[in-house]
mmCIF file of C-alpha atoms in Angstrom:
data_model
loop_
_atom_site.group_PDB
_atom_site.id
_atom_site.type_symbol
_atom_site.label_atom_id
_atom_site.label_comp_id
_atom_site.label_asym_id
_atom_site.label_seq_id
_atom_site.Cartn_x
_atom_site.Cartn_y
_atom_site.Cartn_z
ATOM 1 C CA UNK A 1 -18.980 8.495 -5.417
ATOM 2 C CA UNK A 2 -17.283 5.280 -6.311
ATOM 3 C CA UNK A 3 -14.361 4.477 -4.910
ATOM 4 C CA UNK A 4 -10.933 2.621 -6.687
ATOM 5 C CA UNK A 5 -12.594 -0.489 -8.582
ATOM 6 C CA UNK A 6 -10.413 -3.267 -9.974
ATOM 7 C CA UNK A 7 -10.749 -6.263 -12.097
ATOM 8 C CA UNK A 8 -11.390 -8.870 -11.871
ATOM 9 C CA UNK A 9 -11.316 -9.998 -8.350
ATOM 10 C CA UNK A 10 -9.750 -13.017 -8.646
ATOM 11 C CA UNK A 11 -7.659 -14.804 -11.253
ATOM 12 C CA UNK A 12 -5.966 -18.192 -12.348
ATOM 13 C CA UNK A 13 -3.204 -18.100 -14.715
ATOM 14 C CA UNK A 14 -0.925 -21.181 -15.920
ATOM 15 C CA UNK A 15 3.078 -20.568 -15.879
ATOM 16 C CA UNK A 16 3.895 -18.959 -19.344
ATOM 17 C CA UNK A 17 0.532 -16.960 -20.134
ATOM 18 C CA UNK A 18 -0.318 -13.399 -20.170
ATOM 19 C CA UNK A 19 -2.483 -11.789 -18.187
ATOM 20 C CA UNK A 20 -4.281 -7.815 -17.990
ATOM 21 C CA UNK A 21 -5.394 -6.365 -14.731
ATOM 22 C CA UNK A 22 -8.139 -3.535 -14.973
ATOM 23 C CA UNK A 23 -8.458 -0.415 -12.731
ATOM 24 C CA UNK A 24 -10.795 2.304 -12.486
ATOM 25 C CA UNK A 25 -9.425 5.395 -10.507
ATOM 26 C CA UNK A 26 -11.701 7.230 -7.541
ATOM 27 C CA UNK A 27 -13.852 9.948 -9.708
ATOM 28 C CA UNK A 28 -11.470 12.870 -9.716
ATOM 29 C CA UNK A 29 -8.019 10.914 -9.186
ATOM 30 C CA UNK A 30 -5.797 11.421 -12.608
ATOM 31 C CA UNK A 31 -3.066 9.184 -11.466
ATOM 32 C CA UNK A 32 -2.785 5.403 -11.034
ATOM 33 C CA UNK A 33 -0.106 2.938 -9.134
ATOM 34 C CA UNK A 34 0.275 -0.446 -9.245
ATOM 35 C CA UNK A 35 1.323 -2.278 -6.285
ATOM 36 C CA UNK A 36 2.141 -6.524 -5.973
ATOM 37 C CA UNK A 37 1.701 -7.339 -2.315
ATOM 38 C CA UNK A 38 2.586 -11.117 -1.596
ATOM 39 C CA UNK A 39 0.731 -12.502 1.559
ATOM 40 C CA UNK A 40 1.041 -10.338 5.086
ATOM 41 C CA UNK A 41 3.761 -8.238 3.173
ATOM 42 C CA UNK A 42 3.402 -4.407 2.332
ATOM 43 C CA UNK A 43 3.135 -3.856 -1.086
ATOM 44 C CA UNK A 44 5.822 -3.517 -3.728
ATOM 45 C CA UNK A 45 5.892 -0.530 -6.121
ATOM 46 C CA UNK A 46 5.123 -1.508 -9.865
ATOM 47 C CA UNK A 47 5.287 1.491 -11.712
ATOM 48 C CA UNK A 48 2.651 4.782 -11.505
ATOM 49 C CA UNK A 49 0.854 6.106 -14.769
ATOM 50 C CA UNK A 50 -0.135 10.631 -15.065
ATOM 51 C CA UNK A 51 -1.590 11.524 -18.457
ATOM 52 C CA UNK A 52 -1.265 8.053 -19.876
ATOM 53 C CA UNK A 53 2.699 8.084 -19.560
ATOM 54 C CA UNK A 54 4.802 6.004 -17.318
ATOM 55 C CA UNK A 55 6.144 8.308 -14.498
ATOM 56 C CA UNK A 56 7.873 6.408 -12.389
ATOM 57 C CA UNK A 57 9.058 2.602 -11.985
ATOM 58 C CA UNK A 58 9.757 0.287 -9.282
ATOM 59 C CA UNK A 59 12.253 -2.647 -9.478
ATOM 60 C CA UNK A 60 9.974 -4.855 -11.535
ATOM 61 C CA UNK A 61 11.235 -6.863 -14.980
ATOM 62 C CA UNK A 62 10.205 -5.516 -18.318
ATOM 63 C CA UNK A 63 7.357 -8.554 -18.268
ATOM 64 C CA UNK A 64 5.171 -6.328 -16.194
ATOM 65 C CA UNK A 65 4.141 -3.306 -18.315
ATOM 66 C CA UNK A 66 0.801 -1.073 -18.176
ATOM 67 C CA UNK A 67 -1.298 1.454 -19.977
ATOM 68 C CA UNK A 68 -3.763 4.560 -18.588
ATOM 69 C CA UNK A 69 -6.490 5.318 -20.736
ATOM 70 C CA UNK A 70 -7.824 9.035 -21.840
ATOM 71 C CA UNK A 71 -10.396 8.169 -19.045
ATOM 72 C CA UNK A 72 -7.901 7.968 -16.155
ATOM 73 C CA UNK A 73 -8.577 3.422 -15.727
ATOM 74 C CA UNK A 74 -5.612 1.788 -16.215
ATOM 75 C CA UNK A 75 -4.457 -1.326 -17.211
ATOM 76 C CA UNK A 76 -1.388 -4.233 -15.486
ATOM 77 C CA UNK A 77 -0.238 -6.589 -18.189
ATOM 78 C CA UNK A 78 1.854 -9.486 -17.111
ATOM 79 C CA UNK A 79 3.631 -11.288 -19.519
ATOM 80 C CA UNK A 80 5.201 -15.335 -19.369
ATOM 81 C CA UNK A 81 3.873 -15.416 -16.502
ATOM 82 C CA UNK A 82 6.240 -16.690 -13.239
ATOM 83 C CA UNK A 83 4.902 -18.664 -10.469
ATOM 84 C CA UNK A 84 6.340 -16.266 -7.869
ATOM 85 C CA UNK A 85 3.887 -13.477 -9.199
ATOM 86 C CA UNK A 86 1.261 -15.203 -7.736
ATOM 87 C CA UNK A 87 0.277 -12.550 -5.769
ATOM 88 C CA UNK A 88 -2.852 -9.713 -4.743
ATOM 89 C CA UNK A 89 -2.130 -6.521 -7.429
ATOM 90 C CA UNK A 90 -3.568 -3.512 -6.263
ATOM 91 C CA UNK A 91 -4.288 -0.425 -7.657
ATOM 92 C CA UNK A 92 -4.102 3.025 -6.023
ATOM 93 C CA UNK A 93 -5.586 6.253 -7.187
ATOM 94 C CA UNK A 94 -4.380 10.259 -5.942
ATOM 95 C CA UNK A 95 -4.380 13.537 -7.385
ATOM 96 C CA UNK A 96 -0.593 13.123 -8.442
ATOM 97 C CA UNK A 97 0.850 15.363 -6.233
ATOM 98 C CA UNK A 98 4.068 13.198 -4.321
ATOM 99 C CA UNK A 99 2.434 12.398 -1.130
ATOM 100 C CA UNK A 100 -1.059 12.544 -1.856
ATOM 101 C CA UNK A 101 -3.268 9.960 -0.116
ATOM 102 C CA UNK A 102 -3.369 7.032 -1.836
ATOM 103 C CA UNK A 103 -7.526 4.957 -2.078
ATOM 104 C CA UNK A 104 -6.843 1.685 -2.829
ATOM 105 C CA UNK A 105 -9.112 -1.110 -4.583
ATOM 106 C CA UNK A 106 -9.392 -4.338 -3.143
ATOM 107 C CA UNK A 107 -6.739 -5.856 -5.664
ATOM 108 C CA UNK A 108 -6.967 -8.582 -7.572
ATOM 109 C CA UNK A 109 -5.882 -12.383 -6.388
ATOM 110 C CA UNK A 110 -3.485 -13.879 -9.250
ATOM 111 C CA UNK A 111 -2.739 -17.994 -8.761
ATOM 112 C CA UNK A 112 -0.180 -18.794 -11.511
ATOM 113 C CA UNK A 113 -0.262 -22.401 -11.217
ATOM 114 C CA UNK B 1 18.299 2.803 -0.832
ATOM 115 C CA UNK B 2 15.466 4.370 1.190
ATOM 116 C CA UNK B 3 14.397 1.316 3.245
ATOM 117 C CA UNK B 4 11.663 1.301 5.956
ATOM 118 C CA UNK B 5 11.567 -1.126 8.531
ATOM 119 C CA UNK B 6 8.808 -1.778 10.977
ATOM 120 C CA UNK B 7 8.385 -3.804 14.710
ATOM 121 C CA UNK B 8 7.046 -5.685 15.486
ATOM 122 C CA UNK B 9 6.316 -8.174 12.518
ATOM 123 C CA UNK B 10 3.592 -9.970 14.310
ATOM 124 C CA UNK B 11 1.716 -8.943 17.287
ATOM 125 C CA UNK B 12 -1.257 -11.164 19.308
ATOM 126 C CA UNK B 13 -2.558 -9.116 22.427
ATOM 127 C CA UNK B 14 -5.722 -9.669 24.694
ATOM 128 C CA UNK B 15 -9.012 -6.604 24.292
ATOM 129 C CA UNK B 16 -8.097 -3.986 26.623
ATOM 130 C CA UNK B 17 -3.918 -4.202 26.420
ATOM 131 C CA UNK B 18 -2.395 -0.985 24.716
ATOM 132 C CA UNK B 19 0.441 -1.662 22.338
ATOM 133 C CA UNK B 20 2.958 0.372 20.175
ATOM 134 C CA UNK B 21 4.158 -0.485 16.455
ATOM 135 C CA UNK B 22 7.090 1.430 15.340
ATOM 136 C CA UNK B 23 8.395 2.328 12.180
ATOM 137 C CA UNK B 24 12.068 3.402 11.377
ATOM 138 C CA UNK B 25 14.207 4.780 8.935
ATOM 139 C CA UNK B 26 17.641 5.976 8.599
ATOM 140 C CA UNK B 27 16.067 8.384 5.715
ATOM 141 C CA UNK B 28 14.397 11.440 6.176
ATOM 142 C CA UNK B 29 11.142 11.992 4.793
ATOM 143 C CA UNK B 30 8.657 14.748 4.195
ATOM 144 C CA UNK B 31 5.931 12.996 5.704
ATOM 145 C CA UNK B 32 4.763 9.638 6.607
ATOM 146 C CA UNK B 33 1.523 8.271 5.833
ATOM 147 C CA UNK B 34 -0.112 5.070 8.348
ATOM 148 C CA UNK B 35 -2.424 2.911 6.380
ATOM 149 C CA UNK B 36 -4.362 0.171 7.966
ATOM 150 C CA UNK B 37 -5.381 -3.189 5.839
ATOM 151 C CA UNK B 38 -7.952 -5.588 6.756
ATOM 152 C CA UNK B 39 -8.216 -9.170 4.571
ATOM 153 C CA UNK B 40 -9.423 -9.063 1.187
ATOM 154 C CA UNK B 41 -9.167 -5.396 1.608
ATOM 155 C CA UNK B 42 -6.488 -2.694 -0.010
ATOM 156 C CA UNK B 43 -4.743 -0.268 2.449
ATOM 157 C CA UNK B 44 -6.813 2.596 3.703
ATOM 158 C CA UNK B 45 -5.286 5.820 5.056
ATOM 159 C CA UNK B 46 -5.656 6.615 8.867
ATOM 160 C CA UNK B 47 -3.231 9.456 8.985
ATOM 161 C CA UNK B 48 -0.870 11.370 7.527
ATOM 162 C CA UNK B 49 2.454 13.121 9.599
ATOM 163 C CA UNK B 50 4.272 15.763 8.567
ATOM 164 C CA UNK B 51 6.230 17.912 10.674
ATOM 165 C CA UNK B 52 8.876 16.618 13.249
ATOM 166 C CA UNK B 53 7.628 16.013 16.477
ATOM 167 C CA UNK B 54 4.051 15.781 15.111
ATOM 168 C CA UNK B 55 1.427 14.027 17.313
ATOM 169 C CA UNK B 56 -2.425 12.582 15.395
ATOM 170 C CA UNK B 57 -4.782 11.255 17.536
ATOM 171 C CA UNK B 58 -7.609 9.639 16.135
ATOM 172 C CA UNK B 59 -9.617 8.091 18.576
ATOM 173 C CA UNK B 60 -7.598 5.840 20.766
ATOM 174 C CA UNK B 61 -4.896 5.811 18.252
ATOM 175 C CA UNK B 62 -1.853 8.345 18.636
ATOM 176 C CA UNK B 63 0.378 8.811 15.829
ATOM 177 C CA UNK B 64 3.914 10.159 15.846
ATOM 178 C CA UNK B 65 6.331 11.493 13.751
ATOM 179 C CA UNK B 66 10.269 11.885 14.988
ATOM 180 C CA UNK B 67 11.952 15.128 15.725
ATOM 181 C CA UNK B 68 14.620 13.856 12.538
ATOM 182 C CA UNK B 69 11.511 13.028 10.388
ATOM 183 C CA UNK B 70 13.218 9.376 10.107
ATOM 184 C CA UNK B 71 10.654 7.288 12.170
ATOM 185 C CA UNK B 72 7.198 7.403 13.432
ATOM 186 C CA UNK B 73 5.405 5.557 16.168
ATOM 187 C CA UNK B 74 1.350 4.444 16.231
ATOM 188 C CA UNK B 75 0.178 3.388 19.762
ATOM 189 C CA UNK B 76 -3.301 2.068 20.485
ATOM 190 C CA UNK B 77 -4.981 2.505 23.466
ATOM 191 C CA UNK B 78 -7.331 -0.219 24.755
ATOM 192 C CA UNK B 79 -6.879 -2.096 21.863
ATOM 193 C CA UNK B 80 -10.169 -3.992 20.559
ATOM 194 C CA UNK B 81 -11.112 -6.359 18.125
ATOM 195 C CA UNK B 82 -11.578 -4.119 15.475
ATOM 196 C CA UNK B 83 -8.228 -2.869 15.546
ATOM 197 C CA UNK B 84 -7.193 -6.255 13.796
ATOM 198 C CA UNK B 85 -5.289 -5.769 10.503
ATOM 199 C CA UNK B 86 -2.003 -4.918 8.539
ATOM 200 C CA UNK B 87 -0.672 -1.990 9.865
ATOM 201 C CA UNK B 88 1.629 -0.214 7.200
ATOM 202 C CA UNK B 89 3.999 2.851 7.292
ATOM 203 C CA UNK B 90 4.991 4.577 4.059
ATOM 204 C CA UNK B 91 7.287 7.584 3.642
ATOM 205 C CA UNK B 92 6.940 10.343 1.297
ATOM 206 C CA UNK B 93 10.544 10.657 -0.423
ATOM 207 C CA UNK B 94 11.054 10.920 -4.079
ATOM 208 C CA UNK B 95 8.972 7.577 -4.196
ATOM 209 C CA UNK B 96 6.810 6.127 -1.337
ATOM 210 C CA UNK B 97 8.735 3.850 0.511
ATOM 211 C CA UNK B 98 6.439 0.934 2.230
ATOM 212 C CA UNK B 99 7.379 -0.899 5.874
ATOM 213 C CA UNK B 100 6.468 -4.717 5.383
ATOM 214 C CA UNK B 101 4.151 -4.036 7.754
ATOM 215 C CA UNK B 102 2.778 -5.355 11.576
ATOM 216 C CA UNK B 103 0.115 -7.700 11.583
ATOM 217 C CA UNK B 104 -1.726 -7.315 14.523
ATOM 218 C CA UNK B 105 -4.403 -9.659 16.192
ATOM 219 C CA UNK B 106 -6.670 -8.229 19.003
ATOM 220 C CA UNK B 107 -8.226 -11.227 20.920
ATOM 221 C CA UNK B 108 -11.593 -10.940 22.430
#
């Protein structure tokens, strides 16, 4: 049973470009948060997509948007990229319910140089 | 704004001390979840509290949960290398609310 997969693992951007993170949810799971954790921080909500619509949002600018597929994965975009989102993006899978255990994929290392 | 904070920050202890990391809140929540993170790793779930006064063992690690529901305590016991990591607090509100976390460092 395969757990949260993301990618890719690791990623280097240049100040201004775009950039799509890829996540594949834990067989089962039908919702999917994104979470930007800078280094030895917790992680900072993104936003959280059930049946392919945004359901909630944390304080993030509209540059950071996403997508969930028919198939559960989801998608990070990132536009004009910012060297402060250099960061690890993570991606968390549950059943949906508020409180429900969230798996976690390893994330994915951005460097926006 | 629900805010979470957690102490200590940083913590460097010897095999064999015991410790305590707290996390507090002046918010109430319906449960509070401990995740542990090692590097190059995401979070992974070691417990979840839900009812004031609530105590989780799991193995020489004994979760609590305050009689308010507003902060929660994780002691280890004989602390060993393994136990090295992130350790993070999140409450269950109308959004999960993270700690920053205590990174901990169990020398052999």
């Amino acid at each position: 049973d395969a757990g949260v997969t993301q990618s890719p693992t690791h990623l280097i951007k240049t100040r201004g470009q775009q950039v799509t993170l890829r996540c594949s949810p834990k067989s089962g799971h039908d919702t999917v948060s994104w979470y930007q954790q800078a280094l030895g921080q917790g992680p900072q909500f993104i936003f959280q997509y059930y049946e392919e619509e945004e359901r909630q949002r944390g304080n993030f600018p509209d540059r950071f948007s996403g997508h969930q597929f028919p198939n559960y994965s989801s998608e990070l975009n990132v536009n004009a990229l910012l060297l402060g989102d250099s960061a690890l993006y993570l991606c968390a899978s549950s059943l949906g319910g508020q409180g429900d255990p969230l798996h976690f994929g390893n994330g994915t290392r951005l460097t926006v140089t | 704004t629900q805010l979470l904070e957690q102490s200590p920050q940083f913590l460097s202890i010897q095999e064999g001390e015991n410790l305590t990391v707290y996390c507090n809140s002046s918010s109430v929540f319906s449960s509070l979840q401990w995740y542990r993170q090692e590097p190059g790793e995401g979070p992974v779930l070691l417990v979840t509290v839900v009812t004031g006064g609530e105590v989780k063992k799991l193995k020489r690690l004994t979760f609590q949960f305050g009689d308010a529901r507003k902060d929660s305590s994780l002691h280890i016991t004989a602390a060993q290398p393994g136990d090295t990591g992130l350790y993070l607090c999140a409450g269950v509100g109308y959004q999960l609310i993270w700690g920053a976390g205590t990174k901990l460092i169990i020398k052999p």
